[in-house]
């Protein structure tokens, strides 16, 4: 039983470690971990499919399932509860195919299919009812414990040839072992999920501007360096838009900082809305009234069109502050990554130069750097 506890916890902890490494490599912890879609869903399927294959190999080595029923039940329960239907069905299908490969179409294989898929359907039903009734997960875990107890006592009573003779005391011991492992596993998963949520919260606070809800300068520095390294040797373009709110100091001086905050939030919302329409694009508040937008896979001309959409939405909007209607404009600079940008700073400085060019031309302008061939 104690071996089972350490094995089940080890499986979950190792899974969490690998998942965090994957998230760390591909981005940050600023978003909650989502095992239902994307890379983490794919990773979950691969990880637990490998585990299912391992169990089938070990079971085949010992020629019966008896010593590994609890482990496999836990695997089945938790992939059904925590993953989506497609992921859980894929894992069970992999396990079933491995079963056929190792055992052939024997009576044991038939019982395995009936038991596994029947139990999977039952767990889906219980999970669905639990969610509709908004029950805490502990009640679902308790129901599963009761079911497993009945299952072990049924095995002891029926004395199936496939499992061999199981005494009532052995069945009760296996049931007790399952309940303990299930409780420890639930505790471990709950604790690790709480830690993940805490890391997400810390990351969000560290990388998100509290006023506008855009990513802040710290996030920009990290992601700008990452995008530069990714796109520098690629033929696909990377452009950056630098934005400054015109005469923003006058707004603060004339109407107060609270009014300035209203303007900042409204403009940030416009920027975020337009950025969300572009795949992989991301907006940042990098200073008081300054914003940057990174546009992967978008060339200079397209970035200019994109910038005009933002500028027009701000230019033609009436901002009401302290019962007064204000007109706000933006100055913008646009640059595209070039081969000559041997450091990320050179790319950043060119976008900044274009922004100051717009401000020098009387503001309310968009300046695009002269277009060059990146590979020239």
mmCIF file of N, CA, C and O in Angstrom, residues 211 257-267 319-321:
data_model
loop_
_atom_site.group_PDB
_atom_site.id
_atom_site.type_symbol
_atom_site.label_atom_id
_atom_site.label_comp_id
_atom_site.label_asym_id
_atom_site.label_seq_id
_atom_site.Cartn_x
_atom_site.Cartn_y
_atom_site.Cartn_z
ATOM 1 N N UNK A 211 -3.892 48.727 -14.073
ATOM 2 C CA UNK A 211 -4.882 49.701 -14.537
ATOM 3 C C UNK A 211 -5.520 49.268 -15.854
ATOM 4 O O UNK A 211 -6.747 49.205 -15.973
ATOM 5 N N UNK A 257 -5.572 63.141 -12.440
ATOM 6 C CA UNK A 257 -5.053 61.825 -12.790
ATOM 7 C C UNK A 257 -6.145 60.760 -12.900
ATOM 8 O O UNK A 257 -5.991 59.786 -13.649
ATOM 9 N N UNK A 258 -7.218 60.938 -12.162
ATOM 10 C CA UNK A 258 -8.317 59.977 -12.295
ATOM 11 C C UNK A 258 -8.919 60.041 -13.698
ATOM 12 O O UNK A 258 -9.263 59.004 -14.289
ATOM 13 N N UNK A 259 -9.031 61.234 -14.227
ATOM 14 C CA UNK A 259 -9.513 61.390 -15.602
ATOM 15 C C UNK A 259 -8.523 60.776 -16.579
ATOM 16 O O UNK A 259 -8.910 60.123 -17.560
ATOM 17 N N UNK A 260 -7.233 60.977 -16.295
ATOM 18 C CA UNK A 260 -6.207 60.360 -17.137
ATOM 19 C C UNK A 260 -6.308 58.850 -17.127
ATOM 20 O O UNK A 260 -6.126 58.191 -18.162
ATOM 21 N N UNK A 261 -6.624 58.298 -15.966
ATOM 22 C CA UNK A 261 -6.780 56.837 -15.878
ATOM 23 C C UNK A 261 -7.945 56.346 -16.732
ATOM 24 O O UNK A 261 -7.883 55.268 -17.332
ATOM 25 N N UNK A 262 -9.021 57.134 -16.748
ATOM 26 C CA UNK A 262 -10.171 56.766 -17.587
ATOM 27 C C UNK A 262 -9.763 56.712 -19.060
ATOM 28 O O UNK A 262 -10.125 55.777 -19.788
ATOM 29 N N UNK A 263 -8.988 57.698 -19.499
ATOM 30 C CA UNK A 263 -8.520 57.733 -20.886
ATOM 31 C C UNK A 263 -7.616 56.545 -21.174
ATOM 32 O O UNK A 263 -7.741 55.879 -22.213
ATOM 33 N N UNK A 264 -6.690 56.263 -20.249
ATOM 34 C CA UNK A 264 -5.758 55.145 -20.439
ATOM 35 C C UNK A 264 -6.501 53.818 -20.587
ATOM 36 O O UNK A 264 -6.195 53.016 -21.469
ATOM 37 N N UNK A 265 -7.486 53.592 -19.716
ATOM 38 C CA UNK A 265 -8.230 52.331 -19.774
ATOM 39 C C UNK A 265 -9.033 52.217 -21.062
ATOM 40 O O UNK A 265 -9.105 51.135 -21.665
ATOM 41 N N UNK A 266 -9.614 53.315 -21.494
ATOM 42 C CA UNK A 266 -10.419 53.285 -22.717
ATOM 43 C C UNK A 266 -9.555 53.019 -23.942
ATOM 44 O O UNK A 266 -9.922 52.215 -24.813
ATOM 45 N N UNK A 267 -8.402 53.672 -24.022
ATOM 46 C CA UNK A 267 -7.517 53.466 -25.169
ATOM 47 C C UNK A 267 -6.911 52.065 -25.133
ATOM 48 O O UNK A 267 -6.780 51.399 -26.168
ATOM 49 N N UNK A 319 -14.331 61.050 -25.881
ATOM 50 C CA UNK A 319 -14.085 60.595 -24.509
ATOM 51 C C UNK A 319 -14.713 61.612 -23.551
ATOM 52 O O UNK A 319 -14.411 62.799 -23.599
ATOM 53 N N UNK A 320 -15.590 61.115 -22.689
ATOM 54 C CA UNK A 320 -16.253 61.999 -21.734
ATOM 55 C C UNK A 320 -15.539 61.927 -20.392
ATOM 56 O O UNK A 320 -15.447 60.849 -19.783
ATOM 57 N N UNK A 321 -15.034 63.079 -19.942
ATOM 58 C CA UNK A 321 -14.297 63.162 -18.685
ATOM 59 C C UNK A 321 -14.808 64.356 -17.901
ATOM 60 O O UNK A 321 -14.813 65.485 -18.413
#
